[in-house]
Every structure is written in C-alpha cells, then in structure tokens.
Short mmCIF file of C-alpha atoms in Angstrom, two decimals:
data_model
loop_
_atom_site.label_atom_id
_atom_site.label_comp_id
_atom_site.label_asym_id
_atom_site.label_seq_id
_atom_site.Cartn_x
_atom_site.Cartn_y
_atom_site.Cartn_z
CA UNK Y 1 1.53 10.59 -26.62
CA UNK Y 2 4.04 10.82 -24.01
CA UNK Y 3 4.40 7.63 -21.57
CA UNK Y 4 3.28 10.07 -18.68
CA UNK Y 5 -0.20 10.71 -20.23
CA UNK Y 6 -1.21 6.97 -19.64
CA UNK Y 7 -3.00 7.06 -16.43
CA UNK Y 8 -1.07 3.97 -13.91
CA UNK Y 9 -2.19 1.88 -10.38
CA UNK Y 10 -0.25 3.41 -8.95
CA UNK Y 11 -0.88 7.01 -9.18
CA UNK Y 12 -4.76 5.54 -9.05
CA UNK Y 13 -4.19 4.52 -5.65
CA UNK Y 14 -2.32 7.62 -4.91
CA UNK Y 15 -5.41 9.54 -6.16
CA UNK Y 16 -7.92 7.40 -3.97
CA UNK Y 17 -5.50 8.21 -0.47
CA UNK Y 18 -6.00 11.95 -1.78
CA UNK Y 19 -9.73 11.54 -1.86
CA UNK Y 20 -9.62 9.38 1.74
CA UNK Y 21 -7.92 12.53 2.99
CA UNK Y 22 -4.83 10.51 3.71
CA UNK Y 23 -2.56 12.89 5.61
CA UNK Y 24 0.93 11.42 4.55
CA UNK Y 25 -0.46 12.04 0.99
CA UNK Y 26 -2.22 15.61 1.38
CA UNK Y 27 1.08 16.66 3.61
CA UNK Y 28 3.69 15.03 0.93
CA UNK Y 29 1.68 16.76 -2.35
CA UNK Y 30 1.40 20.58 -0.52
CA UNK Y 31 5.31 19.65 0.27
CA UNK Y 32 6.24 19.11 -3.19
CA UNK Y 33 4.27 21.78 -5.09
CA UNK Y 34 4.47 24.49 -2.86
CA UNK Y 35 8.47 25.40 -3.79
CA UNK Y 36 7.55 25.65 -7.36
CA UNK Y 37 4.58 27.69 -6.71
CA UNK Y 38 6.89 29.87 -3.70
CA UNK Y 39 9.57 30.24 -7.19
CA UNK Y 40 6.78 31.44 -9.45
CA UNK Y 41 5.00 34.26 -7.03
CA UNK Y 42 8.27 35.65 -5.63
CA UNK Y 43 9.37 36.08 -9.12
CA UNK Y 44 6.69 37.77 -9.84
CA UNK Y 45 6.61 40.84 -7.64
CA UNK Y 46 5.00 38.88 -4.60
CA UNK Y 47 6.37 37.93 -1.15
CA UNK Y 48 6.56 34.54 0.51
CA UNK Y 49 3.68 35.35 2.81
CA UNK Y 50 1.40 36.00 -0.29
CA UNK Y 51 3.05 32.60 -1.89
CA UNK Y 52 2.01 30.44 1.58
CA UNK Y 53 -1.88 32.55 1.18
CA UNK Y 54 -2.21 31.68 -2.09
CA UNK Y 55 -0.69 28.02 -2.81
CA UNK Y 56 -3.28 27.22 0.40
CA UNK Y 57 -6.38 28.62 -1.33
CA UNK Y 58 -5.24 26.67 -4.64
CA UNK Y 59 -4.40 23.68 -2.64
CA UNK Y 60 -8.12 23.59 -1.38
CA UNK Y 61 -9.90 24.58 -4.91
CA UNK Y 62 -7.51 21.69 -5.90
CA UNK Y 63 -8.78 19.17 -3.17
CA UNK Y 64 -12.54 20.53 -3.93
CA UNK Y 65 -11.98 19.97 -7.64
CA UNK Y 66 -10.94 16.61 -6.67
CA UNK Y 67 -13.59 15.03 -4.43
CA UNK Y 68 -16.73 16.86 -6.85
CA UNK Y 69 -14.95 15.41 -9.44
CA UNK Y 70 -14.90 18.49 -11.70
CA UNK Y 71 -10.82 17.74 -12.65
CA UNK Y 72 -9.91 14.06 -12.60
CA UNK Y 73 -5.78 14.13 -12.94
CA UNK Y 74 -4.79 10.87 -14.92
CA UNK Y 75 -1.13 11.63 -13.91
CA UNK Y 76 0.86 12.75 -10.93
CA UNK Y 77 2.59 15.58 -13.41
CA UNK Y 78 -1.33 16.23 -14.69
CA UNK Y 79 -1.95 16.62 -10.70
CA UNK Y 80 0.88 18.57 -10.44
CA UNK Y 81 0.40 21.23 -13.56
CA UNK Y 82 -3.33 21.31 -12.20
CA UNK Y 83 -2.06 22.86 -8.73
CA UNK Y 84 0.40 25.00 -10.49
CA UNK Y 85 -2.28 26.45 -12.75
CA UNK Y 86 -4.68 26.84 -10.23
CA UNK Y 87 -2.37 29.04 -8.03
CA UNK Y 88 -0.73 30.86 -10.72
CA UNK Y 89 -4.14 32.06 -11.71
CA UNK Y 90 -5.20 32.81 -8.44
CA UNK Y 91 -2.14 35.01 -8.28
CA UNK Y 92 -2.90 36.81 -11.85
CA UNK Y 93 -6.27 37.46 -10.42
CA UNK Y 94 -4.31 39.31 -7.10
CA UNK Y 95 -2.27 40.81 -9.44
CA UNK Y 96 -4.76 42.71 -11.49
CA UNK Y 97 -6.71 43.37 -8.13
CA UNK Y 98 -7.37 47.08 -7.87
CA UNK Y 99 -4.46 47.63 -5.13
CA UNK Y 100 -1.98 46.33 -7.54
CA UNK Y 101 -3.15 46.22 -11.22
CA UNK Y 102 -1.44 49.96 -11.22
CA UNK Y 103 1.96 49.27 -10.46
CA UNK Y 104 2.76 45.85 -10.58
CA UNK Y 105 2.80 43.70 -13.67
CA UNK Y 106 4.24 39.75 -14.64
CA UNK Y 107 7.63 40.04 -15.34
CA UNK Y 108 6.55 41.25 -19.04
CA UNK Y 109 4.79 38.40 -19.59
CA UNK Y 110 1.11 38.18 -20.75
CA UNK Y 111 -0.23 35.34 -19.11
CA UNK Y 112 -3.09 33.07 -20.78
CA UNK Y 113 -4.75 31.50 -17.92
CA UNK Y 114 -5.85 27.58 -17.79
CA UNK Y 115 -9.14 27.61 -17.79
CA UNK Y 116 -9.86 25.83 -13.97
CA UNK Y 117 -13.40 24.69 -13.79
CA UNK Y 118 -15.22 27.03 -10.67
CA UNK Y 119 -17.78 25.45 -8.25
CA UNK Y 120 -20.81 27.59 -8.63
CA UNK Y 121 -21.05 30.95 -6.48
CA UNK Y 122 -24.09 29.21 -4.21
CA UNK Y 123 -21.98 26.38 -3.20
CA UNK Y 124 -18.82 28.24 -3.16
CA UNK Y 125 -21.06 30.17 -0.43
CA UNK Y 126 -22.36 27.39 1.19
CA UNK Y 127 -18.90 26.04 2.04
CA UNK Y 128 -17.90 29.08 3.12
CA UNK Y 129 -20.66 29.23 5.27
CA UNK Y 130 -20.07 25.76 7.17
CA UNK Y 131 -16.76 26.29 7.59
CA UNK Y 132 -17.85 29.23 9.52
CA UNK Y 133 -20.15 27.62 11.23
CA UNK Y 134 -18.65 24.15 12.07
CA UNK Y 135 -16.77 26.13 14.91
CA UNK Y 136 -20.28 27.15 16.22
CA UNK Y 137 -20.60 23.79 17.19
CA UNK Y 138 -19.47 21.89 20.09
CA UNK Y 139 -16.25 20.19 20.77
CA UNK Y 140 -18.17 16.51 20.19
CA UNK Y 141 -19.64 17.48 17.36
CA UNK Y 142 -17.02 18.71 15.46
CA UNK Y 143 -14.90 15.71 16.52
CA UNK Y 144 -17.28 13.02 15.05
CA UNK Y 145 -18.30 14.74 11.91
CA UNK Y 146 -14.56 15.24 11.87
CA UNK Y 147 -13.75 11.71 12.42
CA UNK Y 148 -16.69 10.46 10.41
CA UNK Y 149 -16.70 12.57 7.05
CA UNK Y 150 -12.73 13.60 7.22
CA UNK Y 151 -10.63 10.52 8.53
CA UNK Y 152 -13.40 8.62 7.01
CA UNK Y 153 -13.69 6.09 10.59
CA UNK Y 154 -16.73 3.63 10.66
CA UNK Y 155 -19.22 4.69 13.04
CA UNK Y 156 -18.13 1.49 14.83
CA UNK Y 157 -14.89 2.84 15.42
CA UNK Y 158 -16.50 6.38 16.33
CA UNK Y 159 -19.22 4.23 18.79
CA UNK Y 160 -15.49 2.54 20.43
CA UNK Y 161 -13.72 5.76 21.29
CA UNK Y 162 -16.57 7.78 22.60
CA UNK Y 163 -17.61 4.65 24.99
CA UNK Y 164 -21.40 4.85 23.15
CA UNK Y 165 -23.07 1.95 21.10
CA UNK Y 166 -23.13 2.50 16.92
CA UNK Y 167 -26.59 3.29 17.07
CA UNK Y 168 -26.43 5.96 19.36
CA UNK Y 169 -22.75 7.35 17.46
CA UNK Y 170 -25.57 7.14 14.34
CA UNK Y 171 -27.75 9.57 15.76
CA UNK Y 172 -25.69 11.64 17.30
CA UNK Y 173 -24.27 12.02 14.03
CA UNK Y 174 -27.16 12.84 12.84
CA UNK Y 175 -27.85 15.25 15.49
CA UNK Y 176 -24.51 17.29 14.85
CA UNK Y 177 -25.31 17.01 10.95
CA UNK Y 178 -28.97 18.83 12.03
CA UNK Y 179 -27.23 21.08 14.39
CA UNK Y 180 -24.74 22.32 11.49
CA UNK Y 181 -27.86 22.68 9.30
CA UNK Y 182 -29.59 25.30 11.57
CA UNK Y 183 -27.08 27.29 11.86
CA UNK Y 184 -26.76 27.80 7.96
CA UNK Y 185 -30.36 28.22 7.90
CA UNK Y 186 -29.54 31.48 10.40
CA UNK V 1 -29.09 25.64 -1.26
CA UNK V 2 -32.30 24.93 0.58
CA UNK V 3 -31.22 24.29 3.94
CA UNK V 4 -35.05 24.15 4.88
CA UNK V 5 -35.63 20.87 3.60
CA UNK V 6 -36.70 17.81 6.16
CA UNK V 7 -33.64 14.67 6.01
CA UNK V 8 -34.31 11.77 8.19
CA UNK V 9 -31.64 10.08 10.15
CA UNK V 10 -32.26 6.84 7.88
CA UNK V 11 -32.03 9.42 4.66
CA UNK V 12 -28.37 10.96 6.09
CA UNK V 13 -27.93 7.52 6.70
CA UNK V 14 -28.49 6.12 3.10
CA UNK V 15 -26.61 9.42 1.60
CA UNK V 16 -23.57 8.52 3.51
CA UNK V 17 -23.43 4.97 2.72
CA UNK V 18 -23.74 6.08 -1.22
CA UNK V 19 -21.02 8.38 -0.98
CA UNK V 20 -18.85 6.30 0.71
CA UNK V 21 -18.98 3.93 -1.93
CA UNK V 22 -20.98 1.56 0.56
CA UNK V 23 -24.13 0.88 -1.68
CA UNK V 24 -23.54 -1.80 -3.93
CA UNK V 25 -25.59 -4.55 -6.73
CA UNK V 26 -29.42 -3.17 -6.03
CA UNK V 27 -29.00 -1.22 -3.58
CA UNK V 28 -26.45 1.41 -5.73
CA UNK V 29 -29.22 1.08 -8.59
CA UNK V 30 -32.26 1.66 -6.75
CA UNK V 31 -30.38 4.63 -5.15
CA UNK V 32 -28.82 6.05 -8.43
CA UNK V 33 -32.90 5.87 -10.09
CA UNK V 34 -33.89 8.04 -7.45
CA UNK V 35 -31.15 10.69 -8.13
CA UNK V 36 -32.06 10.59 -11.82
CA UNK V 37 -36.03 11.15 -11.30
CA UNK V 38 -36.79 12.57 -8.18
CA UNK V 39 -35.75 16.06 -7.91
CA UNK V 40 -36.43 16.47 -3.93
CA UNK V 41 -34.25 14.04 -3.34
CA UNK V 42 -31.62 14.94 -5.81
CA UNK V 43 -32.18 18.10 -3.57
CA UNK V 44 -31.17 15.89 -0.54
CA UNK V 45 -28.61 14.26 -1.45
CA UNK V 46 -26.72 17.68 -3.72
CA UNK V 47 -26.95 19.02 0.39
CA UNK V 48 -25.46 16.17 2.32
CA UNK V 49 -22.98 15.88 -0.24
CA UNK V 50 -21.74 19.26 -0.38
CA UNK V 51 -22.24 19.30 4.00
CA UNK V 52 -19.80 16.41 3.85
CA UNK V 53 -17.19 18.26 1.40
CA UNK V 54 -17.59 21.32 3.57
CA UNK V 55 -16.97 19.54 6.87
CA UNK V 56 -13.86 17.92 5.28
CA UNK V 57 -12.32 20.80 3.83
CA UNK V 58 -12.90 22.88 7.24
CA UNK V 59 -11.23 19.66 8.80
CA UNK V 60 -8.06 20.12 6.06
CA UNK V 61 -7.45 24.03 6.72
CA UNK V 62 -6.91 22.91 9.85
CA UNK V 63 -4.30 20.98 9.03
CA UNK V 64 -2.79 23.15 6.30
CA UNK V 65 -0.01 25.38 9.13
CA UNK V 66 0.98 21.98 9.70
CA UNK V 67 1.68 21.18 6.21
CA UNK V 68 3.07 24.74 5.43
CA UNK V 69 5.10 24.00 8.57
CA UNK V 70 6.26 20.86 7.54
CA UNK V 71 7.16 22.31 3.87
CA UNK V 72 9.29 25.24 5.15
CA UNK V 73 11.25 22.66 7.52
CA UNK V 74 12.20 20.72 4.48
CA UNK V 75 13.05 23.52 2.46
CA UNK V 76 15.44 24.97 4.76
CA UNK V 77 16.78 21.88 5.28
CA UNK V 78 17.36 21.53 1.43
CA UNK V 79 19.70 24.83 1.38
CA UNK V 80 21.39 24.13 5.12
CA UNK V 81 22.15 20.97 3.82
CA UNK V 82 23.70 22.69 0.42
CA UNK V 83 25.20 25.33 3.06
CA UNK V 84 26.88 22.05 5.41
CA UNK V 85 27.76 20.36 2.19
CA UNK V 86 30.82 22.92 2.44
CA UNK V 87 31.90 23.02 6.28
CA UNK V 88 31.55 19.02 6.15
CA UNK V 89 33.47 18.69 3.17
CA UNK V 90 36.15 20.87 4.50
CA UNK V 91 36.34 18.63 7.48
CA UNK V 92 35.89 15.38 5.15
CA UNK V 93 38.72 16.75 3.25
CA UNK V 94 41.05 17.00 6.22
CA UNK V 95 40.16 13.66 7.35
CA UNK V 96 40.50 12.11 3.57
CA UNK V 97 43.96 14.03 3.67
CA UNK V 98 44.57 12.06 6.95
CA UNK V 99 43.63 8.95 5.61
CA UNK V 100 45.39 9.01 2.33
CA UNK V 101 48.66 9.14 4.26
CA UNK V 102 47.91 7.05 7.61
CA UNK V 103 45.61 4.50 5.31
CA UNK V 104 47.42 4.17 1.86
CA UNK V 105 48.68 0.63 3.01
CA UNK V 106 44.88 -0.37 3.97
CA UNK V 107 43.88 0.31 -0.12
CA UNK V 108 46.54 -1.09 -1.84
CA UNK V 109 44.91 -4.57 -2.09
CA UNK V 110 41.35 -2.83 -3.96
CA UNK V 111 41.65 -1.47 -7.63
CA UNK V 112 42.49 2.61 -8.08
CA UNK V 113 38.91 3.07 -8.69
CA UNK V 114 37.72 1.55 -5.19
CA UNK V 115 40.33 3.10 -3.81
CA UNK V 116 39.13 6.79 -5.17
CA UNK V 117 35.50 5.58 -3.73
CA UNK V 118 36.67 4.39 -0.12
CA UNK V 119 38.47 8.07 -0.17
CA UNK V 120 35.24 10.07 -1.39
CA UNK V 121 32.52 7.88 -0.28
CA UNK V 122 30.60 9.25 3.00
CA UNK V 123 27.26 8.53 3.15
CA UNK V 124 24.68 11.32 2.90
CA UNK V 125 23.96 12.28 6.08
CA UNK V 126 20.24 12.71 5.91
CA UNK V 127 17.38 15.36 6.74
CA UNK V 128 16.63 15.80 10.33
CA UNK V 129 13.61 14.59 11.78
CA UNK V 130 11.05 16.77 13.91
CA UNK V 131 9.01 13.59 15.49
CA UNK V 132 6.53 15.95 17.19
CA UNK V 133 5.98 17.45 13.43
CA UNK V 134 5.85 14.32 11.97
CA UNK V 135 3.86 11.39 14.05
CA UNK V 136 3.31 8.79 12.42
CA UNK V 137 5.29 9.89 9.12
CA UNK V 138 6.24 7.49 7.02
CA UNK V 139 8.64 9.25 5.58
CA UNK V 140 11.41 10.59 9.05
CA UNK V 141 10.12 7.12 10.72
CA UNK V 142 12.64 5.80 7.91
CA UNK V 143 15.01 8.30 7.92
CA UNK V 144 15.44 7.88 11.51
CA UNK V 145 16.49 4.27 10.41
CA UNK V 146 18.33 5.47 7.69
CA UNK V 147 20.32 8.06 9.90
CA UNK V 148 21.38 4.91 12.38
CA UNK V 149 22.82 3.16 9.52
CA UNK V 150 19.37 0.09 9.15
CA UNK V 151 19.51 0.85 5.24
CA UNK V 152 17.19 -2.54 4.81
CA UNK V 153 14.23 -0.91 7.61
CA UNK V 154 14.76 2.65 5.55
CA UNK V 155 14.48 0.93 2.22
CA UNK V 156 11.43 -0.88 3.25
CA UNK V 157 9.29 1.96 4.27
CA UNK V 158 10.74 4.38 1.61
CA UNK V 159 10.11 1.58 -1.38
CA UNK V 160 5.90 1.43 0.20
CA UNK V 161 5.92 5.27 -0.15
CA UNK V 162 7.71 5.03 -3.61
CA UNK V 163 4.79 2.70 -4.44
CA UNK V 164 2.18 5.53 -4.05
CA UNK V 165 4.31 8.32 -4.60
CA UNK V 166 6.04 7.33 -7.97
CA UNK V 167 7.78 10.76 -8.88
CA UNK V 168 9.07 11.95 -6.18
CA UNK V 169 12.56 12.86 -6.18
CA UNK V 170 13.11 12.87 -2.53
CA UNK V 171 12.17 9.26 -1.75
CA UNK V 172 14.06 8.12 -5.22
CA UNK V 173 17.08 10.22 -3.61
CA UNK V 174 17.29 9.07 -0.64
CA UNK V 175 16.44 5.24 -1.69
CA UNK V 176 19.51 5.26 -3.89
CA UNK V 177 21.16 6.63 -0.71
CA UNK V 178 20.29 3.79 0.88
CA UNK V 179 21.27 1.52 -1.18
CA UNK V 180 24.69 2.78 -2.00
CA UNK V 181 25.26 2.86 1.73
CA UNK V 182 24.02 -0.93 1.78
CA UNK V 183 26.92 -1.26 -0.63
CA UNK V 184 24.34 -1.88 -3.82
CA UNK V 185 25.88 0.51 -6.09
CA UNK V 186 23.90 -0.58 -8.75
CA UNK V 187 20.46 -0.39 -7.73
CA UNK V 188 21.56 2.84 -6.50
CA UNK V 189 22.88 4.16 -9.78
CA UNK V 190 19.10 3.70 -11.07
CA UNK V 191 17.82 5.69 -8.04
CA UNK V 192 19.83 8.44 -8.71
CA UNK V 193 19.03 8.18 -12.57
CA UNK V 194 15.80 8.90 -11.58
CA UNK V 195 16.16 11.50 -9.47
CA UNK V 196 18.37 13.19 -12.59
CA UNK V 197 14.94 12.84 -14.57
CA UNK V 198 13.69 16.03 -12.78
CA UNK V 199 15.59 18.91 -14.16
CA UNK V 200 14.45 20.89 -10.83
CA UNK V 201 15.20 18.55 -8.41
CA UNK V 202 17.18 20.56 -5.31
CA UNK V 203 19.14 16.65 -5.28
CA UNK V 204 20.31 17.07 -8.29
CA UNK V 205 24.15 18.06 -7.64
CA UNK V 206 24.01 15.55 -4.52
CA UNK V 207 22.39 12.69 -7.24
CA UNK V 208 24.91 13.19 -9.22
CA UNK V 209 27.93 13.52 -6.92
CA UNK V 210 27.27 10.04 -5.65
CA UNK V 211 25.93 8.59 -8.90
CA UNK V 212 29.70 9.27 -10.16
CA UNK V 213 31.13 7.21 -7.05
CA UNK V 214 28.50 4.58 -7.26
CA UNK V 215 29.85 4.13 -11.01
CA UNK V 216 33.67 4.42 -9.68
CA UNK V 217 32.87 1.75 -7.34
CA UNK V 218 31.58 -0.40 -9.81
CA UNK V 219 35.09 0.09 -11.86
CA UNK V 220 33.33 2.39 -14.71
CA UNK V 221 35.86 5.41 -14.64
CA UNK V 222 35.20 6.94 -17.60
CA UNK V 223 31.26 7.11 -17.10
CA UNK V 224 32.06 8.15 -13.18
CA UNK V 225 34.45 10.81 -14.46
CA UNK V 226 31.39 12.24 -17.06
CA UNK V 227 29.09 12.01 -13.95
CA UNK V 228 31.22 13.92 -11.58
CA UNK V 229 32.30 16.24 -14.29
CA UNK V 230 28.52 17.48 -14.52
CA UNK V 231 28.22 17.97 -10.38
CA UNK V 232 28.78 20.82 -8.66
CA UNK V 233 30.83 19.74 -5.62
CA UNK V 234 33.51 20.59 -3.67
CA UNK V 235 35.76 17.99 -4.01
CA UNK V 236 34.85 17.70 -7.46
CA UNK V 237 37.74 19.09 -8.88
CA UNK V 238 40.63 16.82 -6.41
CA UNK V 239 38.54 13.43 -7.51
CA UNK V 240 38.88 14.24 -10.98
CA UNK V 241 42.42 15.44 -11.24
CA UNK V 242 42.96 11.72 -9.18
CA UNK V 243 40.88 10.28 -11.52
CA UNK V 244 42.40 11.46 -14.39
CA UNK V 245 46.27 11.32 -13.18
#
C-alpha cells in the first residue's frame, strides 16, 4: 500500500478547515485542481469557459459530498483524484448531451466513469431550491444565516456585530431560518 | 422534503448545537436515541441539516468568481513568469557578463563552485500580489515579505500553510526559495526535492534550475551539473560549459 494511502494529521486538519468552510483552504484547493481539470476539458474538444462551468459544479458536488459525508478523502491526492473524477464525469455527461453526442467525441478514448456517489433527486432539489430562495430574503437575514451556518461565528459573536443581545441574534435566527422555510413551502 | 412540519426555536436550537459538534457526554446520546427511533424528528433534523448545507453552499457560489479569479491570476502569472524568465535572463546575462569582468578580483578568494553560484544565483523574484484579491491571504501576506527580502517572516507563514497544505508544490517552491535566499542551501535543496516529486508541477524547470546552484553552492559539482543538465533554462547551457571547463 503506497505511503500516500495512510490517512495523516495533517491532511485531517486540512479536511476539518474544508468542512469549517475555511476560505484560504476552499480558495487554495479550487486553485490547485482547477489547471488539471482546465488541461483535461480543453483537450477534449471543450473551451475554457466550459472548463471554469464545469470544475465549479464539481467543486460544489465535491464540497456537498464532503460535509454529508457520502466521500470521506483519507488523502490530499484521494481529495484530489475525487475532484478530478467528479468533473471529468460531469464533462462526459456534457459530452454525450444531445447538442454534442453527434459530433464531438473523447479524444478516442472510451471513458469508464468513477462511480461518484449522487445526493438523491429530492434533496438535490431542495438545495436548489434555497439557493434560489436565500436571495428572497433580506439583506439581515442572509447575513446571519451566512455568518452563522457558513463562517460558522457563535451567535455571541453574531449578537456583538449587529449591536443585539445572543438571545435576540437566537431568534432572529430562527426567524430567518422560518422565513427561508416559507418560501420553499411556496 | 416536508417543509410543512412545525420546528421550535429550542428544536433549531438543539439541531444546530448537534451539528456543530456542540452536544457532548449525555446530551450527544440522548440526542443520537432520538434520531434512531423517532421518525418525526429524524424528519426534523434530515431538514435543518440539509437547510444548513444549502445556506452554506449558496454562501460558497458566492465566493467561487473570486476563487476562479484568484486561479486565473496565478496561472497567468505561472507562464508570464516562464515568458520574463527570458527578458530577465537576457538582462541577468548582461549584468553577469559585467560582473565577470569588473568583479573577477571580488571571487577569487571563494572556491570555482561559489564562484559559478555568486555569478548565476538571483533570487526568484516572486508572484505578484493583488492585496484587494487576496485580504487576509496567507499565502501573498508572505510573499509580500518574501519579495522585500524578510525570508525568516515568509518562511514562517509559508511553513503554517505547509502544515495544512502538505502537497503543495507552490508553498514547497517557494519555501526552498526562501531559504536559498536566506543562504540555507540545504534545507532548500529538500524543498525543491519536493517540489520535483510532482511530475506536473509548472516549478519544475525553476526547482530544478536553483536546486543545481543550491548543490554548486554547497561544493557538489557533479550532482549540480546532473541537476542543471535536466532544467530547461537559459543560461543552462553557459553554466555548464563553465562548469565543465
């Protein structure tokens, strides 16, 4: 088994500041895979534009994967592979779309996709749906649940910057949380 | 998803706490029991849950033109660099021409293979830094230091991101930059040994450009010469015909 397999602290805490949404982390693993994934999808009949599209939907089913714990990388090159797979498979799928399944093939090569555990179509939807719907909401409210659920700040901290006690950052929370839920109910 | 079903601040509140790893001893338990036999609020918490993952991932596409941004700056500044390599080298080799006449005297007291490094030897000059891209980065904070010659403040915050960031070519790049600029050729040589490691790295001519001085500094000519042999430099050719006179 190759030393690499062996999962390390180090790429565990590296893992964790993924999960914590750590934006040095996030910004420094999209940096490093996307050239590789850029390489792959230009040499395969597609344009940078479609590269950026595509690397950023596998860079979120990647992050998804991640926090629902469906894929649990023990290494950074098993991380790595993961987001390669993910967005080379993506790009098979475009690929053999109906617009370009006629005229455009892989370089020759018959590709045997990874199999890359799915969420299931209703949550797929509901995410969908709240990220249409978060923008519904008002500037506050997308700023704590922002602050609360992304950057991961107590409500303490939250309480502090809005000038409001924790209790009442609590149920205001709460209140945006409700807010968000009507509007998927719509 | 039901989004009809009735949560209670003190339920969101509970939810939360669980998923942020908050619950602990008892508490975690009693929680965890209810997930495993009550399906309502199974039901609860499978909705706050995937609310939280939705919020967050709304919150990161927001931040993905950044990070595309960010990507596309260092990957032109990967081939500018390659593309400056030549016009400085052009100019370095004027000014190495200039020096190896006005300067001889000045080297005769270090050995031929110092010599051949003081000649070669200019630092790399580093990627530029777009502050307003990059607040609070790490990463150009150091290379900021780096660029105004405080190797020991670069090597400091490069070595924490190393810590976290274990195979990345970049930071083991410019680390062993650092270094050999802070005139540890050795520690260097390992940094650039690493960077080697990755077949694909776009520092791989650079790594091994300098790896070959690092190695003449430290008096190993025939292991500089096999190192430089293997780069694909400019000046490559003039260092080893010196080299090998």
């Amino acid at each position: 088994m190759p030393a690499d397999s062996f999962p390390n602290s180090k790429f565990l805490q590296q893992l964790e500041a993924i999960k914590n949404n750590s934006e040095p982390h996030l910004r420094e693993l999209y940096r490093y895979n996307y050239k590789t994934v850029e390489k792959y999808v230009v040499q395969n009949s597609g344009t940078a534009d479609e590269a950026k599209d595509i690397f950023q939907e596998a860079f979120i089913a990647v992050w998804r994967n991640i926090q629902l714990e469906k894929f649990i990388p023990q290494t950074e090159n098993s991380l790595n592979a993961y987001i390669f797979q993910v967005s080379k498979n993506k790009w098979i799928s475009y690929l053999r779309s109906a617009m370009h399944k006629k005229t455009i093939g892989l370089s020759g090569q018959e590709e045997k996709e990874m199999e890359v555990e799915e969420i299931n179509v209703a949550d797929k939807d509901q995410l969908d749906a709240i990220a249409e719907n978060i923008h519904k909401l008002g500037d506050n409210c997308r700023e704590i649940l922002k602050r609360f659920y992304y950057n991961k700040e107590s409500l303490r901290a939250i309480a502090a910057i809005f000038n409001w006690t924790e209790a009442t950052a609590r149920n205001n929370k709460y209140r945006c949380i409700e807010k968000l839920r009507n509007l998927l109910k719509n | 998803m039901n989004n009809n079903i009735t949560i209670t601040e003190q339920e969101l509140e509970l939810i939360d706490n669980y998923l942020a790893g908050r619950l602990t001893g008892a508490d975690k338990a009693a929680f965890e029991a209810q997930l495993a036999g009550n399906e309502e609020w199974k039901a609860k918490f499978s909705q706050v849950k995937l609310l939280a993952i939705g919020i967050q991932e709304a919150a990161l596409r927001e931040q993905l033109p950044q990070f595309h941004g960010e990507a596309e700056h260092y990957k032109k500044l990967a081939s500018v660099k390659n593309i400056n390599w030549i016009k400085r080298l052009s100019i370095a080799a004027s000014v190495i021409a200039i020096i190896s006449v006005l300067g001889w005297v000045l080297f005769f007291k270090q050995p031929a293979e110092e010599k051949m490094y003081t000649a070669f030897y200019k630092p790399d000059p580093g990627l530029s830094t777009e502050m307003g891209l990059s607040d609070n980065y790490i990463f150009d904070r150091a290379m900021v230091d780096y660029k105004t010659a405080n190797y020991k403040a670069a090597l400091e915050s490069w070595n924490k991101l190393l810590a976290v960031n274990a195979g990345n070519d970049t930071l083991h790049y410019f680390i062993a930059s650092a270094q050999m600029a802070d005139n540890n050729p050795t520690a260097a040589i390992a940094g650039f040994d690493k960077v080697l490691q990755n077949h694909q790295s776009v520092f791989t001519n650079d790594a091994l450009w300098y790896k070959g001085l690092a190695l003449l500094k430290k008096g190993k000519k025939q292991e500089a010469i096999a190192a430089i042999e293997k780069a694909e430099h400019s000046q490559k050719q003039t260092l080893l015909l010196k080299l090998k006179e």
